[in-house]
Amino acid sequence: MTAISCTLLVIGAGPGGYVCAIRAGQLGLDTVIVDAGEDGGTCLNVGCIPSKALIHAAEDYARLTHAAGDHPFGLSARDPKIDLAAAMDWKDGIVERLRTGVGGLLKRAGVRRIRGEAAFRDGKTVEVQGPDGTTTIRAEAVVIATGAAPVALPDLPFGGDVISSAGALSLREVPKRLAVVGAGYIGLEIGTAYAKLGADVTVVEAADRILPQYDAELTRPVAASLKAHGVTLLLGTKVLGQGEGAGELRLQDADGAETVLKADKILVAVGRRPQGDPANVSTLALPMDGPFIKVDAQCRTAMRGVYAIGDVTGEPMLAHRAMAQGEMVAELVAGRRRAWDHRAVPAVCFTDPEIVTVGEAPGPSGAGEGRIVARFPFTANPRALTLGGGEGFVRIVARSDSHEILGIQAVGTGVAEFAGQFSLAVEMASRLEDVAATIQAHPTLGEAFQEAALGGLGRALHI
Ligand SMILES: Cc1cc2nc3c(=O)[nH]c(=O)nc-3n(C[C@H](O)[C@H](O)[C@H](O)COP(=O)(O)OP(=O)(O)OC[C@H]3O[C@@H](n4cnc5c(N)ncnc54)[C@H](O)[C@@H]3O)c2cc1C
């Protein structure tokens, strides 16, 4: 048994935890980070990065297969093939490179890294069971950054051909038939990628539409694209459990009729939650919000000196939110004055086409009281057309009185890269006039943003 002490102990080396530890180290705090797994957590190892690598490989393959058919640009390619094992090795190489980078950054910041499973003994003492035995750590402040894990369906536990997103991101062969349970962003991102890679994909969703966290106007182009890629959508359909035969999924539609769906792999993507009692947190008897730890605007839990950040604190469960919380908490522990005063957290759904949202969305019936909602369609944007796209739009929600921009959403090819520009506009409390007065390079997708602002002022030029 080894015993050590430190100023700050971070439990979990995902984007929340490792950013917190790096910033704390930079600020001169004696910092220790503990993780049972690899640096980078869910995001880097089995989430954001591997999924985007797979999406990119699938997109390139889809372009080639398109070129092997009747291509509008006159391109031709003969008999394209995908070696999924090679694509996965390439993806693993990117993950490995980034993981090494995180390890290097922690080292450079002077952070001590301990491998093992951490469990609270009390609010200032944590015991770590690792490959080198047990380490007891006494810390002045502790940050819980233990993340979340995929939710399993009680009648469809993970194992065999029933896989989580992590399993789907490490397949070595494209399954002939893939059933995706859950039409949230993870299910649709991965499902679309496999459809492009040639799998026969069926998405089963209990709600009556895809991506229920977004409004129907935003998701319509995604639903149309899924159809165009041959994805079967079974909406309003519940999974009852596995059938008697291998790969059989028993389903019940909205009218109560039961059917059986056959699949070679079943991806269950019905949400993510902290599972079990991560780090034995229950011993601290902290106030919880369901499975999530309750925190205030400074990520403080109810116990002095104990903070929680990232997915373990609930929605929005996004890597960049976890990182921003981690950076803030490190500064708080170092004695700086900080609070969570962000006006909006951007969210990107890397479906085809992509969706990006920042801040307030229109009300269910449109503009809502005191709001202007302005749109500009990509069909009127030359760059979108020259990229072979044209579907989707940019939408701005602004106050009617001051024209302050409260929210921006877009759906269309390549709109993920708008997240920065949109966030900047909302964070800086820009008005429609500010965006309308920018000069956007021609021809770029950004012109649609300026045009939407001009439209909000009743003076759009290209529509
Ligand atoms: C398929 C997929 C795609 C995604 N795509 C995106 C995306 O494009 N953009 C985006 O913003 N987000 C995306 N996410 C979500 C993103 O991965 C999470 O929001 C992010 O990883 C949360 O960071 P975190 O630091 O809170 O926790 P995590 O990244 O989950 O890290 C938690 C760490 O804590 C460790 N840990 C847990 N318990 C203990 C313990 N007792 N002792 C020691 N260590 C412990 C775990 O091993 C893990 O490494 C995606 C997720 C998935 C699954």
Coordinates of C-alpha atoms and ligand atoms in Angstrom, one line a residue:
M1 CA 0.0 0.0 0.0
T2 CA 1.3 3.4 -1.0
A3 CA 0.0 6.7 0.5
I4 CA 0.4 10.0 -1.3
S5 CA -1.1 13.5 -0.9
C6 CA -1.8 16.3 -3.4
T7 CA -3.6 19.6 -3.7
L8 CA -6.0 18.5 -6.4
L9 CA -7.1 14.9 -7.3
V10 CA -9.0 14.4 -10.6
I11 CA -10.8 11.1 -11.0
G12 CA -11.3 10.3 -14.7
A13 CA -9.0 11.3 -17.6
G14 CA -11.7 12.0 -20.2
P15 CA -11.9 15.5 -21.8
G16 CA -13.3 17.0 -18.5
G17 CA -10.7 15.4 -16.2
Y18 CA -7.6 15.7 -18.4
V19 CA -8.3 19.4 -19.3
C20 CA -8.9 20.1 -15.6
A21 CA -5.6 18.4 -14.6
I22 CA -3.6 20.1 -17.3
R23 CA -4.9 23.6 -16.4
A24 CA -4.3 22.9 -12.7
G25 CA -0.7 21.8 -13.4
Q26 CA -0.2 25.0 -15.5
L27 CA -1.4 27.0 -12.5
G28 CA 1.2 25.3 -10.3
L29 CA -1.2 23.1 -8.3
D30 CA 0.2 19.7 -7.2
T31 CA -2.2 17.6 -9.2
V32 CA -2.8 13.8 -9.5
I33 CA -5.1 12.3 -12.1
V34 CA -6.5 8.7 -11.8
D35 CA -8.1 6.6 -14.5
A36 CA -8.7 2.9 -14.8
G37 CA -8.5 3.2 -18.6
E38 CA -6.7 5.2 -21.3
D39 CA -6.1 8.9 -21.4
G40 CA -8.9 10.7 -23.3
G41 CA -11.8 8.8 -21.8
T42 CA -14.9 8.0 -23.9
C43 CA -14.5 10.9 -26.3
L44 CA -11.0 10.0 -27.6
N45 CA -11.1 6.2 -27.3
V46 CA -14.6 5.1 -28.1
G47 CA -16.7 8.3 -28.8
C48 CA -16.2 11.6 -30.7
I49 CA -12.9 10.8 -32.5
P50 CA -13.4 7.1 -33.6
S51 CA -16.9 7.9 -34.7
K52 CA -15.8 10.9 -36.8
A53 CA -13.0 8.8 -38.3
L54 CA -15.5 6.1 -39.3
I55 CA -17.9 8.7 -40.7
H56 CA -15.2 10.2 -42.8
A57 CA -14.1 6.8 -44.2
A58 CA -17.7 5.9 -45.0
E59 CA -18.2 9.2 -46.7
D60 CA -15.2 8.7 -48.9
Y61 CA -16.3 5.2 -49.8
A62 CA -19.8 6.5 -50.6
R63 CA -18.3 9.1 -52.9
L64 CA -16.4 6.3 -54.8
T65 CA -19.4 4.0 -55.0
H66 CA -21.4 7.0 -56.3
A67 CA -18.7 7.6 -58.9
A68 CA -18.9 4.0 -60.0
G69 CA -22.5 4.7 -60.9
D70 CA -24.1 7.5 -62.9
H71 CA -22.2 10.5 -61.5
P72 CA -23.4 14.0 -62.1
F73 CA -19.9 15.5 -62.3
G74 CA -18.9 12.9 -64.9
L75 CA -16.5 11.1 -62.5
S76 CA -16.0 7.4 -62.9
A77 CA -14.4 4.8 -60.6
R78 CA -14.4 1.1 -61.1
D79 CA -15.4 -1.4 -58.5
P80 CA -14.4 0.4 -55.2
K81 CA -13.9 -1.7 -52.2
I82 CA -13.6 -1.0 -48.4
D83 CA -11.4 -3.0 -46.1
L84 CA -13.1 -2.1 -42.8
A85 CA -10.2 -3.7 -40.8
A86 CA -7.8 -1.3 -42.5
A87 CA -10.1 1.6 -41.9
M88 CA -10.3 0.6 -38.2
D89 CA -6.5 0.3 -38.0
W90 CA -6.2 3.9 -39.5
K91 CA -8.8 5.1 -36.9
D92 CA -6.9 3.4 -34.1
G93 CA -3.7 5.1 -35.3
I94 CA -5.4 8.5 -35.0
V95 CA -6.7 7.6 -31.5
E96 CA -3.2 6.4 -30.4
R97 CA -1.6 9.6 -31.7
L98 CA -4.0 11.8 -29.8
R99 CA -3.8 9.7 -26.7
T100 CA 0.0 10.0 -26.6
G101 CA -0.5 13.7 -27.0
V102 CA -2.8 13.9 -24.0
G103 CA -0.3 11.9 -21.9
G104 CA 2.5 14.3 -23.0
L105 CA 0.5 17.4 -22.1
L106 CA -0.3 16.0 -18.6
K107 CA 3.4 15.2 -18.1
R108 CA 4.5 18.7 -19.4
A109 CA 2.0 20.2 -16.9
G110 CA 3.7 18.2 -14.1
V111 CA 0.6 16.1 -13.4
R112 CA 1.1 12.7 -11.7
R113 CA -0.9 10.0 -13.6
I114 CA -2.0 6.9 -11.6
R115 CA -3.6 4.0 -13.3
G116 CA -6.5 2.2 -11.5
E117 CA -10.0 2.3 -10.2
A118 CA -10.6 5.0 -7.7
A119 CA -13.1 4.8 -4.8
F120 CA -13.9 7.4 -2.2
R121 CA -13.3 6.6 1.4
D122 CA -14.3 10.0 2.5
G123 CA -14.5 13.5 0.9
K124 CA -10.7 14.0 1.1
T125 CA -9.4 10.4 0.8
V126 CA -9.6 8.1 -2.3
E127 CA -8.3 4.6 -2.6
V128 CA -7.0 3.5 -6.0
Q129 CA -6.7 -0.2 -6.9
G130 CA -4.3 -0.4 -9.8
P131 CA -1.9 -2.9 -11.4
D132 CA 0.8 -1.9 -8.9
G133 CA -1.4 -2.4 -5.9
T134 CA -3.3 0.0 -3.7
T135 CA -2.6 3.7 -3.5
T136 CA -4.3 5.9 -0.9
I137 CA -4.5 9.6 -2.0
R138 CA -5.3 12.5 0.4
A139 CA -6.3 15.6 -1.5
E140 CA -7.4 19.1 -0.5
A141 CA -9.8 19.2 -3.5
V142 CA -11.3 16.3 -5.6
V143 CA -12.9 16.6 -9.0
I144 CA -15.2 13.7 -10.1
A145 CA -15.0 13.4 -13.8
T146 CA -16.1 9.8 -14.2
G147 CA -18.3 10.3 -17.2
A148 CA -21.1 8.1 -18.4
A149 CA -21.6 4.7 -20.1
P150 CA -24.1 3.3 -22.6
V151 CA -27.5 2.3 -21.3
A152 CA -28.5 -1.3 -21.9
L153 CA -32.0 -2.4 -22.6
P154 CA -33.2 -4.8 -19.9
D155 CA -34.5 -7.3 -22.5
L156 CA -31.5 -6.8 -24.8
P157 CA -28.3 -6.9 -22.7
F158 CA -24.9 -6.2 -24.4
G159 CA -23.0 -9.3 -25.5
G160 CA -22.5 -11.4 -28.6
D161 CA -24.1 -9.6 -31.6
V162 CA -25.8 -7.0 -29.3
I163 CA -23.2 -4.2 -29.3
S164 CA -22.8 -0.7 -27.9
S165 CA -21.4 2.3 -29.8
A166 CA -17.9 1.2 -28.7
G167 CA -18.4 -2.2 -30.2
A168 CA -19.8 -0.7 -33.5
L169 CA -16.7 1.5 -33.7
S170 CA -14.4 -1.5 -33.6
L171 CA -16.0 -4.0 -36.0
R172 CA -13.6 -5.6 -38.5
E173 CA -16.2 -6.4 -41.1
V174 CA -19.2 -4.5 -42.4
P175 CA -22.3 -6.4 -41.1
K176 CA -24.7 -7.4 -43.9
R177 CA -27.7 -6.3 -41.8
L178 CA -27.3 -3.8 -39.0
A179 CA -30.2 -3.0 -36.6
V180 CA -29.8 0.2 -34.7
V181 CA -32.0 0.7 -31.7
G182 CA -32.4 4.4 -31.0
A183 CA -32.5 7.3 -33.4
G184 CA -30.5 9.7 -31.3
Y185 CA -27.3 11.3 -32.6
I186 CA -25.0 8.3 -31.8
G187 CA -27.3 5.7 -33.4
L188 CA -27.8 7.8 -36.5
E189 CA -24.2 8.9 -36.9
I190 CA -23.0 5.3 -36.8
G191 CA -26.0 3.9 -38.6
T192 CA -25.5 6.3 -41.5
A193 CA -21.8 5.4 -41.7
Y194 CA -22.5 1.7 -42.0
A195 CA -25.3 2.3 -44.5
K196 CA -22.7 4.1 -46.7
L197 CA -20.3 1.2 -46.2
G198 CA -22.9 -1.1 -47.7
A199 CA -24.8 -2.5 -44.7
D200 CA -28.5 -2.9 -44.8
V201 CA -29.4 -0.7 -41.9
T202 CA -32.8 -0.6 -40.0
V203 CA -33.2 2.0 -37.3
V204 CA -35.8 1.2 -34.6
E205 CA -37.1 4.1 -32.5
A206 CA -39.8 4.2 -29.9
A207 CA -40.6 7.9 -30.5
D208 CA -42.5 9.0 -33.6
R209 CA -39.5 10.8 -35.1
I210 CA -35.7 10.8 -35.4
L211 CA -33.4 13.0 -33.2
P212 CA -36.2 14.0 -30.8
Q213 CA -34.0 16.7 -29.2
Y214 CA -34.1 18.8 -32.4
D215 CA -37.2 20.4 -34.0
A216 CA -38.8 18.7 -37.0
E217 CA -37.6 21.5 -39.4
L218 CA -34.0 20.7 -38.6
T219 CA -34.3 16.9 -38.8
R220 CA -36.3 16.8 -42.1
P221 CA -33.3 16.9 -44.4
V222 CA -31.6 14.1 -42.3
A223 CA -34.7 11.9 -42.5
A224 CA -34.7 12.4 -46.3
S225 CA -31.0 11.6 -46.6
L226 CA -31.5 8.4 -44.5
K227 CA -34.1 7.3 -46.9
A228 CA -31.9 8.1 -49.9
H229 CA -29.2 6.0 -48.4
G230 CA -31.6 3.1 -48.1
V231 CA -31.9 3.2 -44.3
T232 CA -35.2 1.7 -43.1
L233 CA -36.8 3.8 -40.3
L234 CA -39.2 2.0 -37.9
L235 CA -40.6 4.9 -35.9
G236 CA -43.1 4.4 -33.0
T237 CA -41.7 0.9 -32.6
K238 CA -40.6 -0.7 -29.4
V239 CA -38.0 -3.4 -28.9
L240 CA -39.5 -6.3 -26.9
G241 CA -36.3 -8.3 -26.7
Q242 CA -34.4 -10.9 -28.6
G243 CA -36.2 -13.5 -30.7
E244 CA -35.6 -17.2 -30.5
G245 CA -33.2 -17.4 -33.4
A246 CA -29.7 -15.8 -33.5
G247 CA -29.8 -12.0 -34.4
E248 CA -33.6 -11.9 -34.1
L249 CA -35.2 -8.8 -32.6
R250 CA -38.8 -8.8 -31.5
L251 CA -40.5 -5.5 -32.2
Q252 CA -43.9 -4.0 -31.5
D253 CA -45.3 -1.2 -33.7
A254 CA -47.6 1.7 -32.5
D255 CA -50.7 -0.4 -33.2
G256 CA -49.4 -3.2 -31.0
A257 CA -48.6 -5.6 -33.9
E258 CA -45.5 -7.7 -33.3
T259 CA -42.8 -8.5 -35.9
V260 CA -39.3 -10.0 -36.0
L261 CA -36.4 -8.2 -37.5
K262 CA -33.3 -10.2 -38.4
A263 CA -29.9 -8.6 -38.1
D264 CA -26.2 -9.7 -38.0
K265 CA -25.4 -7.0 -35.5
I266 CA -27.7 -5.1 -33.2
L267 CA -26.4 -1.7 -32.1
V268 CA -28.2 -0.4 -28.9
A269 CA -27.8 3.4 -28.7
V270 CA -30.6 4.4 -26.4
G271 CA -28.6 6.9 -24.3
R272 CA -25.8 7.3 -21.8
R273 CA -25.8 7.5 -18.0
P274 CA -23.4 7.1 -15.2
Q275 CA -23.6 3.4 -14.4
G276 CA -23.5 1.8 -11.0
D277 CA -21.7 3.8 -8.3
P278 CA -18.7 5.3 -10.0
A279 CA -15.8 5.9 -7.6
N280 CA -18.0 4.8 -4.7
V281 CA -19.5 8.4 -4.8
S282 CA -22.6 7.1 -2.8
T283 CA -20.4 7.1 0.3
L284 CA -20.4 10.9 0.2
A285 CA -24.3 11.0 0.1
L286 CA -24.2 13.9 -2.3
P287 CA -27.5 15.3 -3.6
M288 CA -28.2 13.7 -7.0
D289 CA -30.4 14.4 -10.0
G290 CA -31.3 10.8 -10.9
P291 CA -28.0 9.2 -11.8
F292 CA -26.3 12.5 -12.1
I293 CA -24.4 14.5 -9.5
K294 CA -26.0 17.9 -8.7
V295 CA -23.6 20.8 -9.1
D296 CA -23.9 24.6 -8.9
A297 CA -22.6 27.2 -11.4
Q298 CA -19.1 26.5 -10.3
C299 CA -19.4 22.8 -10.5
R300 CA -19.3 22.5 -6.7
T301 CA -21.2 19.5 -5.2
A302 CA -22.8 19.9 -1.8
M303 CA -19.5 18.8 -0.1
R304 CA -16.8 21.4 0.4
G305 CA -13.8 20.8 -1.8
V306 CA -15.6 18.1 -4.0
Y307 CA -16.4 19.2 -7.6
A308 CA -18.0 17.3 -10.4
I309 CA -17.7 18.0 -14.1
G310 CA -18.7 16.5 -17.5
D311 CA -21.2 13.7 -18.3
V312 CA -21.5 12.7 -14.6
T313 CA -23.3 16.0 -14.1
G314 CA -25.9 15.4 -16.8
E315 CA -26.9 17.2 -20.0
P316 CA -25.6 18.4 -22.3
M317 CA -23.3 15.4 -22.3
L318 CA -20.7 16.9 -24.7
A319 CA -16.9 16.8 -24.7
H320 CA -16.4 20.5 -25.1
R321 CA -18.7 21.3 -22.2
A322 CA -16.8 18.9 -20.0
M323 CA -13.5 20.6 -21.1
A324 CA -14.9 24.1 -20.3
Q325 CA -16.0 22.9 -16.9
G326 CA -12.7 21.3 -16.2
E327 CA -10.7 24.4 -17.1
M328 CA -13.0 26.5 -14.9
V329 CA -12.7 24.2 -11.9
A330 CA -8.9 24.1 -12.1
E331 CA -8.9 27.9 -11.9
L332 CA -11.4 27.9 -9.0
V333 CA -9.2 25.5 -7.0
A334 CA -6.2 27.7 -7.7
G335 CA -8.1 30.6 -6.1
R336 CA -9.3 32.5 -9.2
R337 CA -12.8 33.9 -9.4
R338 CA -14.7 32.0 -12.0
A339 CA -18.3 30.9 -12.7
W340 CA -20.2 29.2 -15.5
D341 CA -21.5 32.2 -17.4
H342 CA -21.6 30.9 -20.9
R343 CA -24.7 32.0 -22.9
A344 CA -24.8 28.7 -24.9
V345 CA -23.1 25.4 -25.5
P346 CA -22.9 24.5 -29.2
A347 CA -24.0 21.0 -30.3
V348 CA -23.2 19.2 -33.5
C349 CA -24.8 16.2 -34.9
F350 CA -22.5 14.6 -37.5
T351 CA -25.3 13.0 -39.5
D352 CA -25.7 13.5 -43.3
P353 CA -26.4 16.3 -43.6
E354 CA -24.9 17.8 -40.3
I355 CA -26.9 19.7 -37.8
V356 CA -25.5 22.5 -35.6
T357 CA -27.3 24.3 -32.9
V358 CA -26.3 27.1 -30.5
G359 CA -28.6 28.7 -28.0
E360 CA -32.4 29.3 -28.2
A361 CA -34.5 27.5 -30.8
P362 CA -37.8 28.8 -32.1
G363 CA -40.9 27.9 -30.1
P364 CA -42.9 24.9 -31.2
S365 CA -45.2 27.0 -33.3
G366 CA -42.5 29.2 -35.0
A367 CA -41.2 32.6 -33.9
G368 CA -42.7 32.9 -30.4
E369 CA -43.5 36.1 -28.6
G370 CA -40.9 38.8 -28.9
R371 CA -38.8 36.8 -31.3
I372 CA -37.7 37.2 -35.0
V373 CA -36.9 33.9 -36.7
A374 CA -35.0 34.3 -40.0
R375 CA -33.9 31.6 -42.4
F376 CA -31.8 31.3 -45.5
P377 CA -31.9 28.1 -47.6
F378 CA -28.7 26.5 -49.0
T379 CA -30.5 26.1 -52.3
A380 CA -29.8 29.8 -52.8
N381 CA -26.1 29.5 -51.7
P382 CA -23.7 29.0 -54.7
R383 CA -21.0 27.2 -52.6
A384 CA -23.5 24.7 -51.3
L385 CA -24.5 23.9 -54.9
T386 CA -20.9 23.6 -56.1
L387 CA -20.2 21.2 -53.2
G388 CA -23.0 19.0 -54.6
G389 CA -25.3 19.9 -51.7
G390 CA -28.1 22.5 -51.4
E391 CA -30.2 20.9 -48.8
G392 CA -30.9 22.6 -45.5
F393 CA -30.7 26.2 -44.2
V394 CA -29.3 28.6 -41.6
R395 CA -31.8 29.9 -39.0
I396 CA -31.4 32.7 -36.6
V397 CA -33.6 33.5 -33.5
A398 CA -33.3 37.1 -32.3
R399 CA -35.1 39.4 -30.0
S400 CA -37.7 41.5 -31.8
D401 CA -36.9 44.7 -29.8
S402 CA -33.1 44.8 -29.7
H403 CA -32.3 42.3 -32.5
E404 CA -29.9 40.5 -30.1
I405 CA -29.2 37.0 -31.5
L406 CA -30.2 34.4 -29.0
G407 CA -29.8 31.2 -31.0
I408 CA -28.6 29.9 -34.4
Q409 CA -29.2 26.6 -36.0
A410 CA -28.2 25.1 -39.3
V411 CA -28.6 21.8 -41.2
G412 CA -26.7 21.1 -44.4
T413 CA -23.5 19.7 -45.8
G414 CA -20.5 20.8 -43.9
V415 CA -22.3 23.0 -41.4
A416 CA -20.4 21.5 -38.4
E417 CA -17.7 24.0 -39.0
F418 CA -20.2 26.8 -38.4
A419 CA -20.3 25.9 -34.7
G420 CA -17.4 28.4 -33.9
Q421 CA -18.9 31.3 -35.8
F422 CA -22.4 30.7 -34.4
S423 CA -21.0 30.4 -30.8
L424 CA -19.0 33.6 -31.2
A425 CA -22.1 35.5 -32.4
V426 CA -24.2 34.3 -29.4
E427 CA -21.5 34.7 -26.8
M428 CA -20.8 38.2 -27.9
A429 CA -24.5 39.1 -27.8
S430 CA -24.3 40.1 -31.5
R431 CA -27.3 41.8 -33.1
L432 CA -28.7 40.9 -36.5
E433 CA -27.1 44.1 -37.7
D434 CA -23.6 42.9 -36.6
V435 CA -23.8 39.7 -38.6
A436 CA -25.5 41.5 -41.5
A437 CA -22.6 43.9 -41.6
T438 CA -19.9 41.2 -41.9
I439 CA -18.3 40.6 -45.3
Q440 CA -18.4 36.9 -45.9
A441 CA -16.1 35.5 -48.6
H442 CA -17.7 34.5 -51.8
P443 CA -18.5 31.7 -52.6
T444 CA -18.7 30.2 -49.1
L445 CA -21.4 28.6 -47.0
G446 CA -20.9 31.5 -44.5
E447 CA -22.8 33.8 -46.9
A448 CA -26.0 32.0 -45.9
F449 CA -25.4 33.1 -42.2
Q450 CA -25.1 36.8 -43.3
E451 CA -28.1 36.4 -45.6
A452 CA -30.2 34.9 -42.7
A453 CA -29.3 38.0 -40.6
L454 CA -30.2 40.3 -43.5
G455 CA -33.4 38.4 -43.9
G456 CA -34.2 39.0 -40.2
L457 CA -33.9 42.7 -40.9
G458 CA -36.2 42.4 -44.0
R459 CA -33.4 43.0 -46.5
A460 CA -32.1 39.6 -47.8
L461 CA -30.3 40.1 -51.1
H462 CA -30.2 36.6 -52.7
I463 CA -33.7 35.4 -52.1
Ligands
LIG1 C1 -20.1 7.2 -30.0 C2 -20.0 8.6 -29.3 C3 -19.8 9.7 -30.1 C4 -19.7 10.9 -29.4 N1 -19.5 12.0 -30.2 C5 -19.3 13.2 -29.6 C6 -19.1 14.4 -30.4 O1 -19.0 14.3 -31.6 N2 -18.9 15.6 -29.7 C7 -19.0 15.7 -28.4 O2 -18.9 16.8 -27.8 N3 -19.3 14.6 -27.6 C8 -19.5 13.4 -28.2 N4 -19.7 12.3 -27.4 C9 -19.8 12.5 -26.0 C10 -18.5 12.6 -25.3 O3 -17.7 11.5 -25.6 C11 -18.7 12.8 -23.8 O4 -19.5 13.9 -23.6 C12 -17.3 13.1 -23.1 O5 -16.4 12.0 -23.3 C13 -17.5 13.3 -21.6 O6 -16.3 13.6 -21.0 P1 -16.1 13.2 -19.4 O7 -14.7 13.7 -19.2 O8 -17.2 13.7 -18.7 O9 -16.2 11.6 -19.3 P2 -15.5 10.4 -20.1 O10 -15.0 10.9 -21.4 O11 -16.6 9.4 -20.1 O12 -14.3 10.0 -19.2 C14 -14.5 9.4 -17.9 C15 -13.3 8.7 -17.5 O13 -13.4 8.3 -16.2 C16 -12.9 7.1 -16.0 N5 -13.4 6.5 -14.7 C17 -14.7 6.2 -14.5 N6 -14.8 5.8 -13.2 C18 -13.6 5.7 -12.7 C19 -13.1 5.3 -11.4 N7 -13.8 4.9 -10.5 N8 -11.7 5.4 -11.2 C20 -10.9 5.8 -12.2 N9 -11.4 6.2 -13.4 C21 -12.7 6.2 -13.7 C22 -13.2 6.3 -17.2 O14 -12.3 5.2 -17.4 C23 -13.1 7.4 -18.3 O15 -11.8 7.4 -18.9 C24 -19.8 11.0 -28.0 C25 -20.0 9.9 -27.3 C26 -20.1 8.7 -27.9 C27 -20.2 7.4 -27.1

